[in-house]
Coordinates of C-alpha atoms in Angstrom, one line a residue:
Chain A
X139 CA 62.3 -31.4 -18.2
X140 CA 61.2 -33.4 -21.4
X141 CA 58.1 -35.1 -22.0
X142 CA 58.4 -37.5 -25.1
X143 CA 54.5 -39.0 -25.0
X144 CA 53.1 -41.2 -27.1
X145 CA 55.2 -40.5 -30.4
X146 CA 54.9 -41.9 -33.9
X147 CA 56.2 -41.1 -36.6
X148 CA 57.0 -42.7 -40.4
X149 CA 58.8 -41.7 -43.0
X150 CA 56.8 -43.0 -46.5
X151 CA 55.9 -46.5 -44.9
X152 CA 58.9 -47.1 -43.1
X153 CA 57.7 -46.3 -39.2
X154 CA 60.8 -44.8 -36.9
X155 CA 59.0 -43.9 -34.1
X156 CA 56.3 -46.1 -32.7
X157 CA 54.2 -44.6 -30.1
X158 CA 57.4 -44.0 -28.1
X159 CA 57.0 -42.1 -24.8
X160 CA 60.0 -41.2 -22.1
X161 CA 60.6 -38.5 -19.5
X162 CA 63.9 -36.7 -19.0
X163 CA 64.1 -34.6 -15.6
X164 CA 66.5 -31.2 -15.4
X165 CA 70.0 -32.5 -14.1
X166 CA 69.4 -35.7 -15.7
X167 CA 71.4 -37.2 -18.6
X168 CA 69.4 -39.6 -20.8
X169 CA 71.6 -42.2 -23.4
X170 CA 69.4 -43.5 -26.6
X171 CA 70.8 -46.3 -27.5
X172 CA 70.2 -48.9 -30.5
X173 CA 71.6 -49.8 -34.3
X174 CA 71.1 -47.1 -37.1
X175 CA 68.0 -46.5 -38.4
X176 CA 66.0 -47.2 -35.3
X177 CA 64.5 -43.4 -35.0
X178 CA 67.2 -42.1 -32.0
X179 CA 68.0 -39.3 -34.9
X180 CA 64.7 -38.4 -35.3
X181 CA 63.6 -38.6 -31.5
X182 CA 66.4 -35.6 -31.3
X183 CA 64.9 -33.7 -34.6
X184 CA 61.0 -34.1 -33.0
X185 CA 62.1 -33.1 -29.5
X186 CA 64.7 -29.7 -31.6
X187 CA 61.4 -29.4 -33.3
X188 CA 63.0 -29.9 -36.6
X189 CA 60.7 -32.6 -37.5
X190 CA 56.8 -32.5 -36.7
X191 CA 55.5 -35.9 -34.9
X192 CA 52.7 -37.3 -37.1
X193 CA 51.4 -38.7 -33.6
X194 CA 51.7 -37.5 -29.8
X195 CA 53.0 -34.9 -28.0
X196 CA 56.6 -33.2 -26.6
X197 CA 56.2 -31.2 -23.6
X198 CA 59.2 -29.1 -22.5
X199 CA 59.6 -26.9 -19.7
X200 CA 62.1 -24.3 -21.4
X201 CA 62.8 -23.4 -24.9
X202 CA 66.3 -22.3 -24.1
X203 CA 67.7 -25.8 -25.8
X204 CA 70.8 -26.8 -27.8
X205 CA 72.1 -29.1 -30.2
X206 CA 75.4 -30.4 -30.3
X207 CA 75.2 -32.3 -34.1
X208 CA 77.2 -35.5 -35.2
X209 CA 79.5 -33.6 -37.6
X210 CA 79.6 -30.4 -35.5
X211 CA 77.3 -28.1 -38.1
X212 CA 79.1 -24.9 -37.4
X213 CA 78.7 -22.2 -40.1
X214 CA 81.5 -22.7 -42.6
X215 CA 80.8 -18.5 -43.2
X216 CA 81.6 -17.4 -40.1
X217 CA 85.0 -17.4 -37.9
X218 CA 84.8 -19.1 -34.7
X219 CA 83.6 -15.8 -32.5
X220 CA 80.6 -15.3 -35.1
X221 CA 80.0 -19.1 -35.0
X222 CA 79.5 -19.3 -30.7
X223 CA 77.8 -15.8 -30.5
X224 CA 75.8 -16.9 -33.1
X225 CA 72.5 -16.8 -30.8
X226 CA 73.4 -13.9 -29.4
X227 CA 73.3 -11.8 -32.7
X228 CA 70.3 -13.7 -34.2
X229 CA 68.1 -14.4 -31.8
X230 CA 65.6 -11.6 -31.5
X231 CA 65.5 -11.9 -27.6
X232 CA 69.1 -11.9 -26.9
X233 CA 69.8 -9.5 -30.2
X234 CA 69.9 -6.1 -27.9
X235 CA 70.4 -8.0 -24.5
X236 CA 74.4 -7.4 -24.2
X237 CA 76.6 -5.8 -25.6
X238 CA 79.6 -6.5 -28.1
X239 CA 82.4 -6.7 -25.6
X240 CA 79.9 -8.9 -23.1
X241 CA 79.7 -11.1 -26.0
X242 CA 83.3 -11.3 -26.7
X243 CA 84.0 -11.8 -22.8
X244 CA 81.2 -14.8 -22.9
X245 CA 82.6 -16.2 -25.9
X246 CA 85.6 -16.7 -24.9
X247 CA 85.1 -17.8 -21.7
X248 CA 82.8 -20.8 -23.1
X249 CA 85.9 -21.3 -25.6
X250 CA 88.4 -21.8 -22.7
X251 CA 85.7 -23.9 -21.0
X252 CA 86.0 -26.4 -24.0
X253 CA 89.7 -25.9 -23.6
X254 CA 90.2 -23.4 -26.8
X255 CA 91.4 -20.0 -26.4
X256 CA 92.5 -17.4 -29.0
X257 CA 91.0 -19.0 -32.1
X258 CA 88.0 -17.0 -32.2
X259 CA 89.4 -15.4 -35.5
X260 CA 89.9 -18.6 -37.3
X261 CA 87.2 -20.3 -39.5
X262 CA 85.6 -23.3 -39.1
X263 CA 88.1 -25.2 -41.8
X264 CA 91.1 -24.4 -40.1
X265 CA 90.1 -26.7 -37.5
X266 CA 90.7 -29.9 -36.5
X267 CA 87.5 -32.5 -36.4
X268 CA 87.6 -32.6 -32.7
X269 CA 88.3 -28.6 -32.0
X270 CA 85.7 -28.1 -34.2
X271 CA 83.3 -30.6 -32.2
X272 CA 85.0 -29.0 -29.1
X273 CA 83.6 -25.3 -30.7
X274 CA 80.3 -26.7 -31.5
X275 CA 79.9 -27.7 -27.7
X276 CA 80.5 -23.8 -26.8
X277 CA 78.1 -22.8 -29.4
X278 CA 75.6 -24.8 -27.7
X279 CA 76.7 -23.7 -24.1
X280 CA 76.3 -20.0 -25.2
X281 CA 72.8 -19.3 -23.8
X282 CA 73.3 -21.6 -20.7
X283 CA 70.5 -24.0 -22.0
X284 CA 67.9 -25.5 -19.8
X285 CA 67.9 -28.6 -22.6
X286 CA 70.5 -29.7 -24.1
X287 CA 70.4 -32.7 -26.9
X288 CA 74.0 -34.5 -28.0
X289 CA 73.9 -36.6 -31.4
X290 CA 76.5 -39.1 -31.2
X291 CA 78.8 -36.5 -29.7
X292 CA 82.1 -39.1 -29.5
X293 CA 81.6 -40.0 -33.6
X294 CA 84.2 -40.2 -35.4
X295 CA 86.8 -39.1 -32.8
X296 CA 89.7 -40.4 -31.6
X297 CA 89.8 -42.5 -28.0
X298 CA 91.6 -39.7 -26.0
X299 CA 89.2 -36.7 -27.7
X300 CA 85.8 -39.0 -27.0
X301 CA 87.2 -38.5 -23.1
X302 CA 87.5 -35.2 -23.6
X303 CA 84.0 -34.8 -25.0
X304 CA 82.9 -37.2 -22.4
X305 CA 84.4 -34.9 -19.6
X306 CA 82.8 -31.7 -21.6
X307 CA 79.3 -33.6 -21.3
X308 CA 79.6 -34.9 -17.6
X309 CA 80.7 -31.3 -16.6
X310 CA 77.8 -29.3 -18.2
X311 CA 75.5 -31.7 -16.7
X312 CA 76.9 -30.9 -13.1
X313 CA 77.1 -27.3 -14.1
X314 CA 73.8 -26.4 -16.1
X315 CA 72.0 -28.7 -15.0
X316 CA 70.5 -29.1 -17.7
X317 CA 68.0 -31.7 -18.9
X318 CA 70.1 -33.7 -21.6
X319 CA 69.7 -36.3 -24.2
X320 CA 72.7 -38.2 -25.7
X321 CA 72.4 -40.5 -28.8
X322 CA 75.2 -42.8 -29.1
X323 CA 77.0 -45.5 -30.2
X324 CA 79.7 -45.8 -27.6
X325 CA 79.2 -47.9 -24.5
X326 CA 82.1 -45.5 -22.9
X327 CA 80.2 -42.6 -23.5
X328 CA 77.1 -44.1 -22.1
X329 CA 79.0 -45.6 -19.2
X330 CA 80.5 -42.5 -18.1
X331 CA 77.7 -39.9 -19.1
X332 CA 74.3 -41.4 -19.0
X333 CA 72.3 -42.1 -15.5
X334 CA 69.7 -43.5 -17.6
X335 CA 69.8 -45.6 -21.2
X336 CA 66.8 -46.6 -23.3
X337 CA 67.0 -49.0 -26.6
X338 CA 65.1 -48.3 -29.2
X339 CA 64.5 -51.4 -32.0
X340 CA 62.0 -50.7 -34.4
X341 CA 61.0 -47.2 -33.1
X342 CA 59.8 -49.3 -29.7
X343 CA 61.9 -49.3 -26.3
X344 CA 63.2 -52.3 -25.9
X345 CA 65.0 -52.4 -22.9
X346 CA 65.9 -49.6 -20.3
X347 CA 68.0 -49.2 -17.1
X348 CA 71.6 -47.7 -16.0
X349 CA 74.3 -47.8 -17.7
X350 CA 75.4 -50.4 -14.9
X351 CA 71.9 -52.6 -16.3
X352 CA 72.9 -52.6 -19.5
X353 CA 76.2 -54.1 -18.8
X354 CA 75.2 -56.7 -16.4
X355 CA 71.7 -56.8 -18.2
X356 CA 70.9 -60.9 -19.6
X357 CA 68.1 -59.3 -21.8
X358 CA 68.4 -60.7 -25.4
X359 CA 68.3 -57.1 -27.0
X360 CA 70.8 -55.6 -24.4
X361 CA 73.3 -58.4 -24.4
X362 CA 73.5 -58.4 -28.4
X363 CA 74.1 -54.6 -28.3
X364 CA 76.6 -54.5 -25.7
X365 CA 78.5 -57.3 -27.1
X366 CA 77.8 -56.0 -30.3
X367 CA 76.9 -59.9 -31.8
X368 CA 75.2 -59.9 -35.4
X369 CA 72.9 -62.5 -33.7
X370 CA 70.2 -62.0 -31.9
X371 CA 66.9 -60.4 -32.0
X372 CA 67.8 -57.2 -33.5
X373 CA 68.8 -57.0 -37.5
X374 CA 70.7 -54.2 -38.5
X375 CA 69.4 -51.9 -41.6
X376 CA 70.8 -53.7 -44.2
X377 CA 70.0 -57.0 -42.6
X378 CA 66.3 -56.3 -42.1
X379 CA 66.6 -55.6 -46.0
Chain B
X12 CA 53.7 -57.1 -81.6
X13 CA 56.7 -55.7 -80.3
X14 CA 56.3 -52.7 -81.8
X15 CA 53.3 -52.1 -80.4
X16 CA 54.3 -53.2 -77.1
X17 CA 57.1 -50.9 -77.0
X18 CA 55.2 -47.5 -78.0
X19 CA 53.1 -48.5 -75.3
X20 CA 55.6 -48.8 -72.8
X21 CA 57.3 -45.6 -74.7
X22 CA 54.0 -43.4 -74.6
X23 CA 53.7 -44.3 -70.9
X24 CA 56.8 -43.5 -69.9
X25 CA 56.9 -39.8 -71.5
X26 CA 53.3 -39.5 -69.8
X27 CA 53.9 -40.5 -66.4
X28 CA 57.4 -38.6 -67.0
X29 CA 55.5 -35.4 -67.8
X30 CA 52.9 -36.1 -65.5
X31 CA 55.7 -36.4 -62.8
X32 CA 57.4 -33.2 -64.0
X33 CA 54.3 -31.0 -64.1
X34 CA 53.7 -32.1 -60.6
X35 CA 57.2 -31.6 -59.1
X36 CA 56.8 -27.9 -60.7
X37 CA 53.5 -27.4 -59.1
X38 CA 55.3 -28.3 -55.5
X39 CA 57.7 -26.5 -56.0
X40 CA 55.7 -23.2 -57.4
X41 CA 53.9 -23.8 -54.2
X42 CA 57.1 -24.2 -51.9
X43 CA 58.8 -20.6 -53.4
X44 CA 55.3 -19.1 -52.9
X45 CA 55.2 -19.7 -49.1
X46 CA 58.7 -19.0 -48.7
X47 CA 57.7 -15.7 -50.4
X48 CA 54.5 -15.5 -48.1
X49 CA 57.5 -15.6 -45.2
X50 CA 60.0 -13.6 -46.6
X51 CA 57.0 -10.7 -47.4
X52 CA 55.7 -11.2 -43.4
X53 CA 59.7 -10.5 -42.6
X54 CA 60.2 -7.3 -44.3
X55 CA 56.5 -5.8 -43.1
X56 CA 57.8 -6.6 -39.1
X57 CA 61.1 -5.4 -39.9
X58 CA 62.7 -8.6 -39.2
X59 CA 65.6 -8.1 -41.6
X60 CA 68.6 -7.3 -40.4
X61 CA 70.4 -4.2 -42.7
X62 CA 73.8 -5.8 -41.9
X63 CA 73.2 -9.0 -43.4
X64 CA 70.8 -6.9 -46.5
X65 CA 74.4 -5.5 -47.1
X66 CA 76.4 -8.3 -47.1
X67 CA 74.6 -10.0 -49.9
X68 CA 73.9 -6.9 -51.8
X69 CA 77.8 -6.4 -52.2
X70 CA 78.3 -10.3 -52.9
X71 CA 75.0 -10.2 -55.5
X72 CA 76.7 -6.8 -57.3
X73 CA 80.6 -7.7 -57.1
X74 CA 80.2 -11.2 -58.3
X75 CA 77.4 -10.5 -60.9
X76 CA 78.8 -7.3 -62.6
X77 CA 81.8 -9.2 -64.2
X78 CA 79.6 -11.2 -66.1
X79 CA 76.8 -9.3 -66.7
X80 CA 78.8 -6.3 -68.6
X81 CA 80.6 -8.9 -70.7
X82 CA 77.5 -10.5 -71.6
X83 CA 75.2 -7.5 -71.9
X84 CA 77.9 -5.7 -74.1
X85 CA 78.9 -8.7 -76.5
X86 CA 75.0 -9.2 -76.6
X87 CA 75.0 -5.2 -77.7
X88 CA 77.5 -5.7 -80.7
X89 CA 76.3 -8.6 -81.7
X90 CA 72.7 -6.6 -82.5
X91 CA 74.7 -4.2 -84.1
X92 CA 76.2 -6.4 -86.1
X93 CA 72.8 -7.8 -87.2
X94 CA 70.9 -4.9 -88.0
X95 CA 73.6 -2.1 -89.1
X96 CA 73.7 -3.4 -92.5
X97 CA 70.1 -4.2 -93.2
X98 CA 69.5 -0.7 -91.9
X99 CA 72.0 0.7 -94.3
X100 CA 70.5 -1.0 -97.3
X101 CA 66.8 0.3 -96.3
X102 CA 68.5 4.2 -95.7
X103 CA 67.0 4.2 -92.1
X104 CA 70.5 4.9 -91.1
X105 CA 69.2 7.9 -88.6
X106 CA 67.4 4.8 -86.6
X107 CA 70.0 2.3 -86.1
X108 CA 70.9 3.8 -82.5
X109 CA 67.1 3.8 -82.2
X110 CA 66.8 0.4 -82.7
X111 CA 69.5 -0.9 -80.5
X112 CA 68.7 1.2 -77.8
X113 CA 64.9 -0.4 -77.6
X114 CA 66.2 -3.6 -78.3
X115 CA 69.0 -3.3 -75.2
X116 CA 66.6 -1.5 -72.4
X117 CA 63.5 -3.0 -72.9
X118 CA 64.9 -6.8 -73.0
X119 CA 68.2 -7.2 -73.4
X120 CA 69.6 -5.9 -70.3
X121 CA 67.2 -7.7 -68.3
X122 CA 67.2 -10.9 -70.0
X123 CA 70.6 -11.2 -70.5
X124 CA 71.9 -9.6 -67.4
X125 CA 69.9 -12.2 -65.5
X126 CA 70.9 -15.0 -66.9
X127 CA 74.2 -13.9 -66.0
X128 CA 73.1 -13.1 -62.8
X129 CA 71.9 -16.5 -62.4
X130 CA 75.0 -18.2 -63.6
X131 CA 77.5 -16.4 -61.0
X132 CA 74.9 -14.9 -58.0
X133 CA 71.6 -17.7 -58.6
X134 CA 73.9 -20.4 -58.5
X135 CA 76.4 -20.2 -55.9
X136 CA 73.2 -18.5 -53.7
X137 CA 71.6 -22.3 -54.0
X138 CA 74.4 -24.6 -53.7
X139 CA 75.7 -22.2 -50.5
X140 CA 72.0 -22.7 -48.9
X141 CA 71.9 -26.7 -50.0
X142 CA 75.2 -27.2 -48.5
X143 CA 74.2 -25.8 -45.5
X144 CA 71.2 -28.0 -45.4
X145 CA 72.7 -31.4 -46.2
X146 CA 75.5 -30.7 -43.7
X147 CA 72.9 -30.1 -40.7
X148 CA 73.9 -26.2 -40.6
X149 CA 70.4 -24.9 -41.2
X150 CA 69.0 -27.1 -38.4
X151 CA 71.7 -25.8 -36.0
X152 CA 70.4 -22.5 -36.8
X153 CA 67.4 -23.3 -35.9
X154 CA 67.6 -25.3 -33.2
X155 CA 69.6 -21.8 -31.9
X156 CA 66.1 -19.8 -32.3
X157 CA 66.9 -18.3 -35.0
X158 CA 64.2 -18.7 -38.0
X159 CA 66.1 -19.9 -41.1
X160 CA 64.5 -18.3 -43.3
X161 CA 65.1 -15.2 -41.7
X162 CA 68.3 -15.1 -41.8
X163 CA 69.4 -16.9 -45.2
X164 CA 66.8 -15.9 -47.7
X165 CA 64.8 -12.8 -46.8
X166 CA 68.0 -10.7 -46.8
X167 CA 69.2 -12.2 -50.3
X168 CA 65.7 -11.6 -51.9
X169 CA 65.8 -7.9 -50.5
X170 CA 69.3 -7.4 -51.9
X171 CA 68.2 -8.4 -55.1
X172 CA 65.3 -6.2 -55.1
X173 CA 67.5 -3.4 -55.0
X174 CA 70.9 -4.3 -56.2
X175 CA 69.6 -5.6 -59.6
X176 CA 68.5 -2.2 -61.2
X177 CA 71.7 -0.8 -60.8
X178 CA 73.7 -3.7 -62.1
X179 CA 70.8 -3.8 -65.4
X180 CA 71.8 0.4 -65.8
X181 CA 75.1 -0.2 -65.9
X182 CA 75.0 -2.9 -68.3
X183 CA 72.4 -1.8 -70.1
X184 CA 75.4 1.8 -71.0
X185 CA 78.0 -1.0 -71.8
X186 CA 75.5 -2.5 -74.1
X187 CA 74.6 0.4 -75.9
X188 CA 78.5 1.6 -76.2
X189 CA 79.3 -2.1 -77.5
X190 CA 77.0 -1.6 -79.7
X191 CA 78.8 1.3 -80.9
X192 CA 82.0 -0.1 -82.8
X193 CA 79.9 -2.2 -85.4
X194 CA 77.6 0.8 -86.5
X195 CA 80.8 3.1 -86.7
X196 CA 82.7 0.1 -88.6
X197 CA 79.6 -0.7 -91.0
X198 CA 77.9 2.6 -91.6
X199 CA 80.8 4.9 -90.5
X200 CA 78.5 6.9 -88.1
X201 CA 80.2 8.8 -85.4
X202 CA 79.6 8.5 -81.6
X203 CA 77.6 11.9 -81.3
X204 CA 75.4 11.0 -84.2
X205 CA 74.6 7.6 -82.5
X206 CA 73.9 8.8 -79.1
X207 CA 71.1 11.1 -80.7
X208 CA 69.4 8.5 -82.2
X209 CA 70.0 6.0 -79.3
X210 CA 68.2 8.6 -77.3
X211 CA 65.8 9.8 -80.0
X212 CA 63.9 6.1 -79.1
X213 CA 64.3 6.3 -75.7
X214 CA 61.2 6.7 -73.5
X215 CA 60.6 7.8 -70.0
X216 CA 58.7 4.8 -70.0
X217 CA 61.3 2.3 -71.4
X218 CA 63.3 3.0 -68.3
X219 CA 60.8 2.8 -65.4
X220 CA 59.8 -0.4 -67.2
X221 CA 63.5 -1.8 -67.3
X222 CA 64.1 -0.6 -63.8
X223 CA 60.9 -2.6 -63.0
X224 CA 62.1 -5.8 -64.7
X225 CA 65.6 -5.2 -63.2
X226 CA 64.1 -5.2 -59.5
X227 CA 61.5 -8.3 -60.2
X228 CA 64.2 -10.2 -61.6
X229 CA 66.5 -9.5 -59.2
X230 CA 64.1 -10.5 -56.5
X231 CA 62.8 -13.7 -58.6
X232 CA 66.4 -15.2 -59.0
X233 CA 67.4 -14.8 -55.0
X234 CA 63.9 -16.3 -54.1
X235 CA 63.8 -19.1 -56.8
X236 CA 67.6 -20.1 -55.8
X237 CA 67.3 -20.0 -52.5
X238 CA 64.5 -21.5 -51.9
X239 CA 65.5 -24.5 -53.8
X240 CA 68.8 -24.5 -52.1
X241 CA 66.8 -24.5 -48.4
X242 CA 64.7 -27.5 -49.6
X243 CA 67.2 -29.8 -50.9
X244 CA 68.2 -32.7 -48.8
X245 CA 70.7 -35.7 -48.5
X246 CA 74.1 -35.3 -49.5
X247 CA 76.9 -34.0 -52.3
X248 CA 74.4 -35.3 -55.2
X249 CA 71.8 -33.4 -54.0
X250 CA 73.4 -30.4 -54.2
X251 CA 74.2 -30.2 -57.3
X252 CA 71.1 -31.4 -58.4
X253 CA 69.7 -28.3 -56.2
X254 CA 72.2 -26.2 -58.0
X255 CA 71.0 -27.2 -61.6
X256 CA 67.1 -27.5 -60.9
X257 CA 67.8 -23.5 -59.4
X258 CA 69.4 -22.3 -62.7
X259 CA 67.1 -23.9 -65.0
X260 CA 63.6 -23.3 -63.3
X261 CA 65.3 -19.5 -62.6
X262 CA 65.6 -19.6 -66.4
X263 CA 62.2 -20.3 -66.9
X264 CA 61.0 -18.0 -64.4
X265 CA 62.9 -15.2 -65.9
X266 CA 61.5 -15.6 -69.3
X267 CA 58.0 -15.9 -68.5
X268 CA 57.7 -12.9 -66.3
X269 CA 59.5 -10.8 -68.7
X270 CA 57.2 -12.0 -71.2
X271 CA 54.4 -10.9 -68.9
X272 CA 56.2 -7.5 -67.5
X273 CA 56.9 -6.7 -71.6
X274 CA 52.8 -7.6 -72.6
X275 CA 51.4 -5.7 -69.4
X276 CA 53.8 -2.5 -70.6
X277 CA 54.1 -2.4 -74.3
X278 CA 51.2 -4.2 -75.6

C-alpha cells in the first residue's frame, strides 16, 4: 500500500506539489493524470524516494518497489542479462540469496514473460525503443515487487506496442498484485489499466474517479483533458508563461 | 558619464562573477567532500565489490597508460633538452642525470602523468556518470536498492588509489630513458654513465614521496570526476559542461595538492 499525505513540494518558487495526499491499496492500479509540469513526475520521484518532500509524509508498506522510467533507463554498460539481474547482483540482500544459474533461470523467464527470449547477450543499443521498454519492464519485475510505479510507460511507442505494454501492466497487476502507480498521457492506457485516475493541476487534485468518470465526467478540468481542448481552466506550461 | 557608468556596471559584473564562482567552488568542495565522507564509510564496511574495483582498475590503467608514457617521456626529453647544454657549459656534466631524475620523480611524473590521466580516464569517468544521470540511469539504480554511490564511484576512487602508482613508475622509467637521447646527442654521455648519475640523486625518500603523490592523485581525479559527473543534471549540454568543469577543477586540484604533498616532503 501507499500513503501519499499531505505533500508539498517546490522547486525554487515554482510549487509542484501542493499539499497533495492519495492512497493506493496492494492490487490496485492508480493513473496520474494531468498536462506537463503539474508534479505527476515528481509525485513518482518523492514516493521512489529520489526526491525528499519539503512537506508531509509517504507511508509504504514494502520497500521491494520498482520503476519502470519514460525512456526505459537501462544501463547502456551492461547486456540485457546484467541489465534484469541487476538487483540481484547489487542489492546487498539479494547479493548471496541465489545463485548464478537461479538467476539466469529467473531472468529469462521474466524475459519471455515480456515476450523476449535469447537476447540476454545483447546490449541495450541493439534494441529497439519498445524491446528495450519491454526489458525495462523485466528489470522491474525481477524481485516480484510489492510496489511498482510506471512513468508514462506507452511514451513514445507505437499504437500496437502501447497494447502490448498495456497488456504487460494489466497482467502484473493480476499477477503481483502489486500496489501500482501509472503516470500518463494516454486515455487508452488509463482506460484499460487504471481502476482509479486522479488530475493533478497546479500540484492540487482536481478531479478524481474511474477511468469510466473521467470519460463520461462534465467536470470542466476532466472534459478539457479528455478532449484535449486548449480551452478551459487548465493552461499548459508554456501557456501559464 | 558613460564611462563611469560602464566601469560600474563592468566592476560589478566581474564581482558578482567572482563572487558567484567562489561560491559554486565552495559547493562543490563541499559536495566531493561528502561523497568522499561516503565513499570512506564504504570501504571501512567492506561495501566494495572486488569485481567491479577490477573492472575500473583495468579501464583507469589500459586507457591512461597510452597517454601518460607519451606525455611523461616527451616531457623527459624536453628537460633534457633544456638543461643538457647549460649543464655542459657550467662542467656539472656528472649531474645532468641527477637533475632529470629529481626533476621527473619528484613532479613530473605525477603532474604530468595526471593531467593525462585526467584527459583520457577523468574525463570519460564524468561524462559516463553524467550521462547516466541525465538519462534517468542512476535513479533506476536506485530505485533497485542499490546505493549509487556504491556502485559507480567508490570502486573508481579505490581503483585509482591503487592503479595510479604503477602507471606514475612506469612513466616515470620512460621519462627518465626519454630523457636519455638529448644528453647522449648534446654531451655525448653514454647510457651507463647516465644511469649512475640518474641514480646518484635518487632518494629512498623521492620514491615513497612519488608513490604517495601517485596514489593521492589517482584517488583525487576518480573522486573529483565522478562526483561531478553524479551531480550534473538536465540534458546533452550538461554533460559536457560536467565533462569540462571535471577536467578543469581536477586540474586545479592536482596542482594544489602536489604543491602541498611537495612543501609537507621537501621543504
Amino acid at each position: 500500500m501507499i500513503k501519499f499525505e499531505h505533500v508539498s513540494k517546490k522547486y525554487d518558487d515554482k510549487v509542484v506539489l501542493n499539499d497533495l495526499s492519495f492512497t493506493v491499496d496492494a492490487g490496485e492500479t492508480l493513473a496520474i493524470v494531468g498536462f506537463s509540469g503539474t508534479g505527476k513526475s515528481t509525485a513518482l520521484k518523492i514516493i521512489s524516494g529520489l526526491v525528499e518532500p519539503d512537506l508531509g509524509s509517504v507511508h509504504l508498506d514494502s520497500r521491494n518497489m520498482s520503476m519502470v522510467f519514460q525512456y526505459s533507463a537501462l544501463f547502456d554498460s551492461l547486456n540485457i542479462y546484467e541489465n534484469v539481474a541487476f538487483a540481484f547482483h547489487e542489492r546487498d540482500d539479494l547479493k548471496n540469496k541465489y545463485t548464478e544459474s537461479q538467476i539466469m533461470q529467473i531472468v529469462s523467464e521474466k524475459l519471455r514473460l515480456v515476450g523476449l527470449q535469447n537476447i540476454e547477450d545483447l546490449m541495450p543499443s541493439e534494441l529497439s525503443g519498445g524491446m528495450q521498454k519491454r526489458v525495462s519492464f523485466a528489470r522491474a519485475i525481477v524481485t516480484n515487487p510489492k510496489i511498482i510505479l510506471y512513468d508514462e510507460p506507452t511514451a513514445g511507442l507505437d499504437p500496437v506496442s502501447s497494447t502490448v505494454i498495456e497488456d504487460y501492466i494489466i497482467r502484473l497487476k493480476e499477477e503481483l498484485k502489486a500496489a501500482s502507480i501509472v503516470v500518463t498521457h494516454q486515455m487508452s492506457t488509463i482506460k484499460r489499466t487504471a481502476d482509479r485516475v486522479i488530475m493533478l493541476y497546479e500540484g492540487k487534485i482536481v478531479w478524481q474517479g474511474t477511468p469510466a468518470e473521467l470519460l463520461e465526467a462534465k467536470d470542466p478540468y476532466a472534459h478539457q483533458f479528455v478532449y484535449a481542448k486548449r480551452e478551459g481552466p487548465m493552461k499548459t506550461t508554456a501557456e501559464a508563461r | 558619464m558613460d564611462k563611469e557608468f560602464f566601469r560600474e556596471t563592468l566592476s560589478y559584473k566581474i564581482i558578482t562573477f567572482l563572487k558567484d564562482q567562489i561560491a559554486e567552488k565552495v559547493d562543490l568542495t563541499v559536495y566531493i567532500f561528502k561523497i568522499l565522507v561516503k565513499v570512506i564509510k564504504d570501504i571501512l564496511n567492506l561495501r566494495v565489490g572486488m569485481k567491479h574495483i577490477l573492472n575500473q582498475a583495468a579501464r583507469f590503467g589500459v586507457d591512461s597508460l597510452p597517454l601518460a608514457l607519451i606525455i611523461v617521456g616527451v616531457s623527459g626529453m624536453i628537460i633534457a633538452l633544456q638543461v643538457t647544454s647549460e649543464m655542459v657549459k657550467q662542467g656539472a656534466v656528472d649531474y645532468i642525470g641527477t637533475l632529470i631524475s629529481l626533476v621527473i620523480v619528484r613532479e613530473i611524473a605525477p603532474i604530468m602523468g595526471s593531467f593525462a590521466i585526467i584527459s583520457m580516464v577523468g574525463s570519460s569517468m564524468a561524462a559516463e556518470i553524467a550521462t547516466m544521470k541525465v538519462t534517468e540511469q542512476v535513479d533506476a539504480i536506485s530505485v533497485s536498492g542499490v546505493d549509487p554511490v556504491t556502485y559507480l564511484i567508490t570502486p573508481r576512487v579505490v581503483a585509482g588509489f591503487f592503479i595510479m602508482p604503477s602507471v606514475i613508475v612506469v612513466a616515470t622509467f620512460v621519462g627518465l630513458f626519454g630523457g636519455y637521447f638529448p644528453v647522449h646527442n648534446i654531451a655525448d654521455i653514454g647510457l651507463s654513465s647516465y644511469l649512475d648519475s640518474v641514480w646518484l640523486g635518487l632518494y629512498e625518500k623521492d620514491i615513497w614521496v612519488e608513490l604517495l603523490k601517485a596514489a593521492v592523485f589517482g584517488t583525487l581525479i576518480s573522486l573529483v570526476c565522478a562526483s561531478i559527473g553524479y551531480k550534473a543534471r538536465g540534458g546533452a549540454i550538461d554533460v559536457g559542461v560536467a565533462t569540462t568543469n571535471a577536467v578543469v577543477y581536477s586540474f586545479i586540484v592536482i596542482v594544489i595538492t602536489d604543491f602541498l604533498i611537495s612543501y609537507a616532503f621537501f621543504y
